[in-house]
Amino acid sequence: MDETDSGLDVDAVRLASQSIAQIGGSDMGILIITHHEQLLEYNQPHFTHVMLGGRIVETGGPELALELHKQGYDRVRAAYPDAQAEEAAQMAVNAS
């Protein structure tokens, strides 16, 4: 689910989160792409992957999602300057 929470108000994000939790289960994997921790309130991740420059640069558990929410992506960008440069180049191409 790619940015399911995009454009939703707080109540709608809560409803979407609860609905995703209801359809998920031990026999079903769900990939949630989000920039907002609120969607994960009812859907605690087993894995958190961080993409930068079109590739996964870090993988962790729910603690990584919490860190990103609290501190942002500056640490990740600094740790992977090549991926950060690639992301900047991709954004420049998309902007033109």
PDB file of N, CA and C in Angstrom:
ATOM      1  N   MET A   1       0.854  -1.152   0.000  1.00  0.00           N
ATOM      2  CA  MET A   1       0.000   0.000   0.000  1.00  0.00           C
ATOM      3  C   MET A   1       0.906   1.223   0.000  1.00  0.00           C
ATOM      4  N   ASP A   2       0.864   1.966  -1.058  1.00  0.00           N
ATOM      5  CA  ASP A   2       1.764   3.091  -1.218  1.00  0.00           C
ATOM      6  C   ASP A   2       1.115   4.378  -0.727  1.00  0.00           C
ATOM      7  N   GLU A   3       1.623   4.870   0.382  1.00  0.00           N
ATOM      8  CA  GLU A   3       1.165   6.114   0.993  1.00  0.00           C
ATOM      9  C   GLU A   3      -0.357   6.196   1.095  1.00  0.00           C
ATOM     10  N   THR A   4      -0.924   5.165   1.674  1.00  0.00           N
ATOM     11  CA  THR A   4      -2.371   5.078   1.877  1.00  0.00           C
ATOM     12  C   THR A   4      -2.897   6.274   2.660  1.00  0.00           C
ATOM     13  N   ASP A   5      -2.053   6.857   3.492  1.00  0.00           N
ATOM     14  CA  ASP A   5      -2.461   7.963   4.346  1.00  0.00           C
ATOM     15  C   ASP A   5      -2.378   9.329   3.666  1.00  0.00           C
ATOM     16  N   SER A   6      -1.887   9.376   2.443  1.00  0.00           N
ATOM     17  CA  SER A   6      -1.715  10.648   1.737  1.00  0.00           C
ATOM     18  C   SER A   6      -3.060  11.358   1.551  1.00  0.00           C
ATOM     19  N   GLY A   7      -3.125  12.585   2.036  1.00  0.00           N
ATOM     20  CA  GLY A   7      -4.327  13.399   1.874  1.00  0.00           C
ATOM     21  C   GLY A   7      -5.444  13.107   2.858  1.00  0.00           C
ATOM     22  N   LEU A   8      -5.226  12.188   3.767  1.00  0.00           N
ATOM     23  CA  LEU A   8      -6.270  11.847   4.732  1.00  0.00           C
ATOM     24  C   LEU A   8      -6.159  12.703   5.984  1.00  0.00           C
ATOM     25  N   ASP A   9      -7.301  13.039   6.585  1.00  0.00           N
ATOM     26  CA  ASP A   9      -7.261  13.733   7.860  1.00  0.00           C
ATOM     27  C   ASP A   9      -7.019  12.707   8.972  1.00  0.00           C
ATOM     28  N   VAL A  10      -6.887  13.181  10.190  1.00  0.00           N
ATOM     29  CA  VAL A  10      -6.536  12.328  11.331  1.00  0.00           C
ATOM     30  C   VAL A  10      -7.526  11.180  11.521  1.00  0.00           C
ATOM     31  N   ASP A  11      -8.801  11.465  11.426  1.00  0.00           N
ATOM     32  CA  ASP A  11      -9.811  10.420  11.623  1.00  0.00           C
ATOM     33  C   ASP A  11      -9.753   9.373  10.518  1.00  0.00           C
ATOM     34  N   ALA A  12      -9.541   9.810   9.288  1.00  0.00           N
ATOM     35  CA  ALA A  12      -9.473   8.872   8.161  1.00  0.00           C
ATOM     36  C   ALA A  12      -8.219   8.008   8.237  1.00  0.00           C
ATOM     37  N   VAL A  13      -7.109   8.572   8.707  1.00  0.00           N
ATOM     38  CA  VAL A  13      -5.884   7.779   8.880  1.00  0.00           C
ATOM     39  C   VAL A  13      -6.115   6.701   9.930  1.00  0.00           C
ATOM     40  N   ARG A  14      -6.791   7.056  11.017  1.00  0.00           N
ATOM     41  CA  ARG A  14      -7.097   6.067  12.063  1.00  0.00           C
ATOM     42  C   ARG A  14      -7.959   4.945  11.500  1.00  0.00           C
ATOM     43  N   LEU A  15      -8.985   5.298  10.738  1.00  0.00           N
ATOM     44  CA  LEU A  15      -9.865   4.295  10.137  1.00  0.00           C
ATOM     45  C   LEU A  15      -9.087   3.410   9.158  1.00  0.00           C
ATOM     46  N   ALA A  16      -8.241   4.009   8.334  1.00  0.00           N
ATOM     47  CA  ALA A  16      -7.434   3.218   7.395  1.00  0.00           C
ATOM     48  C   ALA A  16      -6.502   2.276   8.149  1.00  0.00           C
ATOM     49  N   SER A  17      -5.883   2.766   9.219  1.00  0.00           N
ATOM     50  CA  SER A  17      -4.980   1.941  10.029  1.00  0.00           C
ATOM     51  C   SER A  17      -5.701   0.747  10.633  1.00  0.00           C
ATOM     52  N   GLN A  18      -6.872   0.999  11.180  1.00  0.00           N
ATOM     53  CA  GLN A  18      -7.654  -0.076  11.784  1.00  0.00           C
ATOM     54  C   GLN A  18      -8.085  -1.090  10.724  1.00  0.00           C
ATOM     55  N   SER A  19      -8.463  -0.611   9.555  1.00  0.00           N
ATOM     56  CA  SER A  19      -8.900  -1.509   8.471  1.00  0.00           C
ATOM     57  C   SER A  19      -7.758  -2.384   7.988  1.00  0.00           C
ATOM     58  N   ILE A  20      -6.566  -1.802   7.843  1.00  0.00           N
ATOM     59  CA  ILE A  20      -5.400  -2.585   7.432  1.00  0.00           C
ATOM     60  C   ILE A  20      -5.095  -3.650   8.473  1.00  0.00           C
ATOM     61  N   ALA A  21      -5.185  -3.298   9.741  1.00  0.00           N
ATOM     62  CA  ALA A  21      -4.924  -4.263  10.819  1.00  0.00           C
ATOM     63  C   ALA A  21      -5.920  -5.415  10.774  1.00  0.00           C
ATOM     64  N   GLN A  22      -7.159  -5.130  10.404  1.00  0.00           N
ATOM     65  CA  GLN A  22      -8.182  -6.182  10.347  1.00  0.00           C
ATOM     66  C   GLN A  22      -7.939  -7.155   9.203  1.00  0.00           C
ATOM     67  N   ILE A  23      -7.464  -6.661   8.049  1.00  0.00           N
ATOM     68  CA  ILE A  23      -7.265  -7.579   6.917  1.00  0.00           C
ATOM     69  C   ILE A  23      -5.938  -8.324   7.007  1.00  0.00           C
ATOM     70  N   GLY A  24      -4.987  -7.771   7.733  1.00  0.00           N
ATOM     71  CA  GLY A  24      -3.691  -8.429   7.899  1.00  0.00           C
ATOM     72  C   GLY A  24      -3.784  -9.543   8.910  1.00  0.00           C
ATOM     73  N   GLY A  25      -2.777 -10.352   8.948  1.00  0.00           N
ATOM     74  CA  GLY A  25      -2.736 -11.434   9.920  1.00  0.00           C
ATOM     75  C   GLY A  25      -1.470 -12.247   9.741  1.00  0.00           C
ATOM     76  N   SER A  26      -1.378 -13.333  10.474  1.00  0.00           N
ATOM     77  CA  SER A  26      -0.158 -14.133  10.433  1.00  0.00           C
ATOM     78  C   SER A  26       0.056 -14.815   9.082  1.00  0.00           C
ATOM     79  N   ASP A  27      -0.992 -14.983   8.296  1.00  0.00           N
ATOM     80  CA  ASP A  27      -0.873 -15.624   6.992  1.00  0.00           C
ATOM     81  C   ASP A  27      -0.779 -14.633   5.845  1.00  0.00           C
ATOM     82  N   MET A  28      -0.696 -13.346   6.166  1.00  0.00           N
ATOM     83  CA  MET A  28      -0.693 -12.335   5.110  1.00  0.00           C
ATOM     84  C   MET A  28       0.357 -11.276   5.397  1.00  0.00           C
ATOM     85  N   GLY A  29       1.182 -10.992   4.410  1.00  0.00           N
ATOM     86  CA  GLY A  29       2.154  -9.915   4.534  1.00  0.00           C
ATOM     87  C   GLY A  29       1.598  -8.664   3.889  1.00  0.00           C
ATOM     88  N   ILE A  30       1.867  -7.533   4.495  1.00  0.00           N
ATOM     89  CA  ILE A  30       1.415  -6.261   3.945  1.00  0.00           C
ATOM     90  C   ILE A  30       2.620  -5.319   3.918  1.00  0.00           C
ATOM     91  N   LEU A  31       2.865  -4.743   2.769  1.00  0.00           N
ATOM     92  CA  LEU A  31       3.906  -3.738   2.620  1.00  0.00           C
ATOM     93  C   LEU A  31       3.231  -2.379   2.685  1.00  0.00           C
ATOM     94  N   ILE A  32       3.589  -1.594   3.692  1.00  0.00           N
ATOM     95  CA  ILE A  32       3.022  -0.265   3.863  1.00  0.00           C
ATOM     96  C   ILE A  32       4.128   0.753   3.611  1.00  0.00           C
ATOM     97  N   ILE A  33       3.920   1.608   2.633  1.00  0.00           N
ATOM     98  CA  ILE A  33       4.860   2.684   2.348  1.00  0.00           C
ATOM     99  C   ILE A  33       4.242   3.960   2.903  1.00  0.00           C
ATOM    100  N   THR A  34       4.934   4.567   3.856  1.00  0.00           N
ATOM    101  CA  THR A  34       4.376   5.754   4.507  1.00  0.00           C
ATOM    102  C   THR A  34       5.493   6.646   5.015  1.00  0.00           C
ATOM    103  N   HIS A  35       5.182   7.907   5.195  1.00  0.00           N
ATOM    104  CA  HIS A  35       6.083   8.850   5.831  1.00  0.00           C
ATOM    105  C   HIS A  35       5.526   9.295   7.176  1.00  0.00           C
ATOM    106  N   HIS A  36       4.442   8.673   7.601  1.00  0.00           N
ATOM    107  CA  HIS A  36       3.759   9.105   8.807  1.00  0.00           C
ATOM    108  C   HIS A  36       3.621   7.944   9.787  1.00  0.00           C
ATOM    109  N   GLU A  37       4.049   8.182  11.011  1.00  0.00           N
ATOM    110  CA  GLU A  37       3.988   7.148  12.043  1.00  0.00           C
ATOM    111  C   GLU A  37       2.552   6.774  12.405  1.00  0.00           C
ATOM    112  N   GLN A  38       1.612   7.684  12.234  1.00  0.00           N
ATOM    113  CA  GLN A  38       0.246   7.424  12.673  1.00  0.00           C
ATOM    114  C   GLN A  38      -0.351   6.180  12.004  1.00  0.00           C
ATOM    115  N   LEU A  39      -0.019   5.932  10.740  1.00  0.00           N
ATOM    116  CA  LEU A  39      -0.536   4.754  10.051  1.00  0.00           C
ATOM    117  C   LEU A  39      -0.026   3.472  10.720  1.00  0.00           C
ATOM    118  N   LEU A  40       1.111   3.576  11.386  1.00  0.00           N
ATOM    119  CA  LEU A  40       1.702   2.403  12.036  1.00  0.00           C
ATOM    120  C   LEU A  40       1.186   2.197  13.463  1.00  0.00           C
ATOM    121  N   GLU A  41       0.317   3.099  13.913  1.00  0.00           N
ATOM    122  CA  GLU A  41      -0.223   3.000  15.270  1.00  0.00           C
ATOM    123  C   GLU A  41      -0.908   1.647  15.504  1.00  0.00           C
ATOM    124  N   TYR A  42      -1.675   1.196  14.524  1.00  0.00           N
ATOM    125  CA  TYR A  42      -2.379  -0.077  14.646  1.00  0.00           C
ATOM    126  C   TYR A  42      -1.680  -1.192  13.871  1.00  0.00           C
ATOM    127  N   ASN A  43      -0.596  -0.852  13.201  1.00  0.00           N
ATOM    128  CA  ASN A  43       0.107  -1.811  12.345  1.00  0.00           C
ATOM    129  C   ASN A  43       1.601  -1.736  12.618  1.00  0.00           C
ATOM    130  N   GLN A  44       2.020  -2.255  13.767  1.00  0.00           N
ATOM    131  CA  GLN A  44       3.433  -2.184  14.120  1.00  0.00           C
ATOM    132  C   GLN A  44       4.238  -3.020  13.135  1.00  0.00           C
ATOM    133  N   PRO A  45       5.277  -2.416  12.556  1.00  0.00           N
ATOM    134  CA  PRO A  45       6.049  -3.149  11.549  1.00  0.00           C
ATOM    135  C   PRO A  45       6.916  -4.239  12.163  1.00  0.00           C
ATOM    136  N   HIS A  46       7.067  -5.316  11.420  1.00  0.00           N
ATOM    137  CA  HIS A  46       8.046  -6.337  11.782  1.00  0.00           C
ATOM    138  C   HIS A  46       9.411  -5.893  11.276  1.00  0.00           C
ATOM    139  N   PHE A  47       9.397  -5.228  10.122  1.00  0.00           N
ATOM    140  CA  PHE A  47      10.615  -4.705   9.502  1.00  0.00           C
ATOM    141  C   PHE A  47      10.358  -3.275   9.054  1.00  0.00           C
ATOM    142  N   THR A  48      11.377  -2.460   9.144  1.00  0.00           N
ATOM    143  CA  THR A  48      11.340  -1.113   8.602  1.00  0.00           C
ATOM    144  C   THR A  48      12.488  -1.001   7.623  1.00  0.00           C
ATOM    145  N   HIS A  49      12.190  -0.611   6.400  1.00  0.00           N
ATOM    146  CA  HIS A  49      13.220  -0.425   5.373  1.00  0.00           C
ATOM    147  C   HIS A  49      13.250   1.049   5.000  1.00  0.00           C
ATOM    148  N   VAL A  50      14.443   1.588   4.863  1.00  0.00           N
ATOM    149  CA  VAL A  50      14.607   2.981   4.473  1.00  0.00           C
ATOM    150  C   VAL A  50      15.181   3.018   3.062  1.00  0.00           C
ATOM    151  N   MET A  51      14.442   3.681   2.166  1.00  0.00           N
ATOM    152  CA  MET A  51      14.904   3.819   0.790  1.00  0.00           C
ATOM    153  C   MET A  51      15.475   5.213   0.591  1.00  0.00           C
ATOM    154  N   LEU A  52      16.578   5.259  -0.108  1.00  0.00           N
ATOM    155  CA  LEU A  52      17.229   6.525  -0.443  1.00  0.00           C
ATOM    156  C   LEU A  52      17.914   6.329  -1.786  1.00  0.00           C
ATOM    157  N   GLY A  53      17.635   7.192  -2.712  1.00  0.00           N
ATOM    158  CA  GLY A  53      18.241   7.081  -4.027  1.00  0.00           C
ATOM    159  C   GLY A  53      17.798   5.848  -4.789  1.00  0.00           C
ATOM    160  N   GLY A  54      16.593   5.368  -4.494  1.00  0.00           N
ATOM    161  CA  GLY A  54      16.042   4.229  -5.215  1.00  0.00           C
ATOM    162  C   GLY A  54      16.483   2.870  -4.707  1.00  0.00           C
ATOM    163  N   ARG A  55      17.153   2.833  -3.560  1.00  0.00           N
ATOM    164  CA  ARG A  55      17.568   1.537  -3.007  1.00  0.00           C
ATOM    165  C   ARG A  55      17.401   1.518  -1.490  1.00  0.00           C
ATOM    166  N   ILE A  56      17.281   0.341  -0.954  1.00  0.00           N
ATOM    167  CA  ILE A  56      17.162   0.188   0.494  1.00  0.00           C
ATOM    168  C   ILE A  56      18.557   0.357   1.097  1.00  0.00           C
ATOM    169  N   VAL A  57      18.684   1.328   2.001  1.00  0.00           N
ATOM    170  CA  VAL A  57      19.982   1.592   2.621  1.00  0.00           C
ATOM    171  C   VAL A  57      20.038   1.130   4.073  1.00  0.00           C
ATOM    172  N   GLU A  58      18.888   0.966   4.705  1.00  0.00           N
ATOM    173  CA  GLU A  58      18.851   0.484   6.092  1.00  0.00           C
ATOM    174  C   GLU A  58      17.621  -0.372   6.302  1.00  0.00           C
ATOM    175  N   THR A  59      17.773  -1.342   7.170  1.00  0.00           N
ATOM    176  CA  THR A  59      16.669  -2.196   7.577  1.00  0.00           C
ATOM    177  C   THR A  59      16.735  -2.352   9.097  1.00  0.00           C
ATOM    178  N   GLY A  60      15.598  -2.289   9.725  1.00  0.00           N
ATOM    179  CA  GLY A  60      15.527  -2.466  11.168  1.00  0.00           C
ATOM    180  C   GLY A  60      14.133  -2.913  11.546  1.00  0.00           C
ATOM    181  N   GLY A  61      13.831  -2.791  12.794  1.00  0.00           N
ATOM    182  CA  GLY A  61      12.516  -3.166  13.298  1.00  0.00           C
ATOM    183  C   GLY A  61      11.672  -1.933  13.554  1.00  0.00           C
ATOM    184  N   PRO A  62      10.679  -2.061  14.421  1.00  0.00           N
ATOM    185  CA  PRO A  62       9.802  -0.928  14.712  1.00  0.00           C
ATOM    186  C   PRO A  62      10.552   0.257  15.320  1.00  0.00           C
ATOM    187  N   GLU A  63      11.672  -0.018  15.989  1.00  0.00           N
ATOM    188  CA  GLU A  63      12.443   1.062  16.602  1.00  0.00           C
ATOM    189  C   GLU A  63      13.011   2.008  15.547  1.00  0.00           C
ATOM    190  N   LEU A  64      13.326   1.498  14.356  1.00  0.00           N
ATOM    191  CA  LEU A  64      13.826   2.356  13.285  1.00  0.00           C
ATOM    192  C   LEU A  64      12.726   3.299  12.798  1.00  0.00           C
ATOM    193  N   ALA A  65      11.510   2.808  12.666  1.00  0.00           N
ATOM    194  CA  ALA A  65      10.385   3.668  12.267  1.00  0.00           C
ATOM    195  C   ALA A  65      10.174   4.770  13.305  1.00  0.00           C
ATOM    196  N   LEU A  66      10.269   4.431  14.577  1.00  0.00           N
ATOM    197  CA  LEU A  66      10.093   5.419  15.648  1.00  0.00           C
ATOM    198  C   LEU A  66      11.213   6.456  15.618  1.00  0.00           C
ATOM    199  N   GLU A  67      12.449   5.998  15.406  1.00  0.00           N
ATOM    200  CA  GLU A  67      13.582   6.929  15.312  1.00  0.00           C
ATOM    201  C   GLU A  67      13.372   7.924  14.166  1.00  0.00           C
ATOM    202  N   LEU A  68      12.968   7.418  13.008  1.00  0.00           N
ATOM    203  CA  LEU A  68      12.762   8.289  11.852  1.00  0.00           C
ATOM    204  C   LEU A  68      11.664   9.307  12.118  1.00  0.00           C
ATOM    205  N   HIS A  69      10.611   8.866  12.786  1.00  0.00           N
ATOM    206  CA  HIS A  69       9.516   9.786  13.106  1.00  0.00           C
ATOM    207  C   HIS A  69       9.990  10.895  14.041  1.00  0.00           C
ATOM    208  N   LYS A  70      10.788  10.531  15.042  1.00  0.00           N
ATOM    209  CA  LYS A  70      11.230  11.502  16.039  1.00  0.00           C
ATOM    210  C   LYS A  70      12.357  12.399  15.542  1.00  0.00           C
ATOM    211  N   GLN A  71      13.290  11.813  14.759  1.00  0.00           N
ATOM    212  CA  GLN A  71      14.506  12.553  14.419  1.00  0.00           C
ATOM    213  C   GLN A  71      14.629  12.920  12.946  1.00  0.00           C
ATOM    214  N   GLY A  72      13.772  12.380  12.114  1.00  0.00           N
ATOM    215  CA  GLY A  72      13.863  12.672  10.691  1.00  0.00           C
ATOM    216  C   GLY A  72      14.914  11.820   9.990  1.00  0.00           C
ATOM    217  N   TYR A  73      15.220  12.200   8.765  1.00  0.00           N
ATOM    218  CA  TYR A  73      16.087  11.401   7.904  1.00  0.00           C
ATOM    219  C   TYR A  73      17.504  11.953   7.776  1.00  0.00           C
ATOM    220  N   ASP A  74      17.829  13.009   8.505  1.00  0.00           N
ATOM    221  CA  ASP A  74      19.154  13.613   8.367  1.00  0.00           C
ATOM    222  C   ASP A  74      20.282  12.616   8.633  1.00  0.00           C
ATOM    223  N   ARG A  75      20.154  11.793   9.662  1.00  0.00           N
ATOM    224  CA  ARG A  75      21.194  10.805   9.976  1.00  0.00           C
ATOM    225  C   ARG A  75      21.386   9.835   8.824  1.00  0.00           C
ATOM    226  N   VAL A  76      20.277   9.383   8.248  1.00  0.00           N
ATOM    227  CA  VAL A  76      20.340   8.426   7.139  1.00  0.00           C
ATOM    228  C   VAL A  76      21.001   9.069   5.931  1.00  0.00           C
ATOM    229  N   ARG A  77      20.603  10.292   5.607  1.00  0.00           N
ATOM    230  CA  ARG A  77      21.202  10.981   4.454  1.00  0.00           C
ATOM    231  C   ARG A  77      22.703  11.170   4.648  1.00  0.00           C
ATOM    232  N   ALA A  78      23.114  11.515   5.861  1.00  0.00           N
ATOM    233  CA  ALA A  78      24.545  11.717   6.138  1.00  0.00           C
ATOM    234  C   ALA A  78      25.323  10.410   6.075  1.00  0.00           C
ATOM    235  N   ALA A  79      24.684   9.317   6.458  1.00  0.00           N
ATOM    236  CA  ALA A  79      25.369   8.018   6.479  1.00  0.00           C
ATOM    237  C   ALA A  79      25.556   7.420   5.085  1.00  0.00           C
ATOM    238  N   TYR A  80      24.761   7.877   4.113  1.00  0.00           N
ATOM    239  CA  TYR A  80      24.802   7.316   2.756  1.00  0.00           C
ATOM    240  C   TYR A  80      24.887   8.447   1.730  1.00  0.00           C
ATOM    241  N   PRO A  81      26.036   9.124   1.660  1.00  0.00           N
ATOM    242  CA  PRO A  81      26.146  10.275   0.759  1.00  0.00           C
ATOM    243  C   PRO A  81      25.962   9.912  -0.716  1.00  0.00           C
ATOM    244  N   ASP A  82      26.378   8.729  -1.130  1.00  0.00           N
ATOM    245  CA  ASP A  82      26.192   8.326  -2.532  1.00  0.00           C
ATOM    246  C   ASP A  82      24.701   8.187  -2.858  1.00  0.00           C
ATOM    247  N   ALA A  83      23.957   7.562  -1.970  1.00  0.00           N
ATOM    248  CA  ALA A  83      22.515   7.396  -2.177  1.00  0.00           C
ATOM    249  C   ALA A  83      21.815   8.749  -2.108  1.00  0.00           C
ATOM    250  N   GLN A  84      22.289   9.628  -1.227  1.00  0.00           N
ATOM    251  CA  GLN A  84      21.715  10.973  -1.128  1.00  0.00           C
ATOM    252  C   GLN A  84      21.940  11.736  -2.425  1.00  0.00           C
ATOM    253  N   ALA A  85      23.124  11.621  -3.009  1.00  0.00           N
ATOM    254  CA  ALA A  85      23.414  12.286  -4.284  1.00  0.00           C
ATOM    255  C   ALA A  85      22.528  11.739  -5.395  1.00  0.00           C
ATOM    256  N   GLU A  86      22.332  10.429  -5.392  1.00  0.00           N
ATOM    257  CA  GLU A  86      21.461   9.795  -6.393  1.00  0.00           C
ATOM    258  C   GLU A  86      20.019  10.308  -6.244  1.00  0.00           C
ATOM    259  N   GLU A  87      19.546  10.410  -5.001  1.00  0.00           N
ATOM    260  CA  GLU A  87      18.190  10.911  -4.771  1.00  0.00           C
ATOM    261  C   GLU A  87      18.050  12.351  -5.265  1.00  0.00           C
ATOM    262  N   ALA A  88      19.049  13.178  -4.975  1.00  0.00           N
ATOM    263  CA  ALA A  88      19.010  14.575  -5.421  1.00  0.00           C
ATOM    264  C   ALA A  88      18.982  14.647  -6.949  1.00  0.00           C
ATOM    265  N   ALA A  89      19.770  13.808  -7.609  1.00  0.00           N
ATOM    266  CA  ALA A  89      19.787  13.780  -9.073  1.00  0.00           C
ATOM    267  C   ALA A  89      18.432  13.344  -9.622  1.00  0.00           C
ATOM    268  N   GLN A  90      17.824  12.343  -9.004  1.00  0.00           N
ATOM    269  CA  GLN A  90      16.516  11.866  -9.438  1.00  0.00           C
ATOM    270  C   GLN A  90      15.453  12.956  -9.267  1.00  0.00           C
ATOM    271  N   MET A  91      15.526  13.678  -8.161  1.00  0.00           N
ATOM    272  CA  MET A  91      14.561  14.747  -7.909  1.00  0.00           C
ATOM    273  C   MET A  91      14.736  15.879  -8.928  1.00  0.00           C
ATOM    274  N   ALA A  92      15.967  16.178  -9.304  1.00  0.00           N
ATOM    275  CA  ALA A  92      16.222  17.226 -10.289  1.00  0.00           C
ATOM    276  C   ALA A  92      15.649  16.834 -11.642  1.00  0.00           C
ATOM    277  N   VAL A  93      15.793  15.571 -12.025  1.00  0.00           N
ATOM    278  CA  VAL A  93      15.256  15.095 -13.288  1.00  0.00           C
ATOM    279  C   VAL A  93      13.730  15.163 -13.268  1.00  0.00           C
ATOM    280  N   ASN A  94      13.132  14.747 -12.167  1.00  0.00           N
ATOM    281  CA  ASN A  94      11.663  14.765 -12.045  1.00  0.00           C
ATOM    282  C   ASN A  94      11.113  16.186 -12.031  1.00  0.00           C
ATOM    283  N   ALA A  95      11.890  17.143 -11.532  1.00  0.00           N
ATOM    284  CA  ALA A  95      11.422  18.529 -11.460  1.00  0.00           C
ATOM    285  C   ALA A  95      11.459  19.218 -12.821  1.00  0.00           C
ATOM    286  N   SER A  96      12.277  18.699 -13.727  1.00  0.00           N
ATOM    287  CA  SER A  96      12.392  19.365 -15.043  1.00  0.00           C
ATOM    288  C   SER A  96      11.396  18.862 -16.051  1.00  0.00           C
TER     289      SER A  96
END
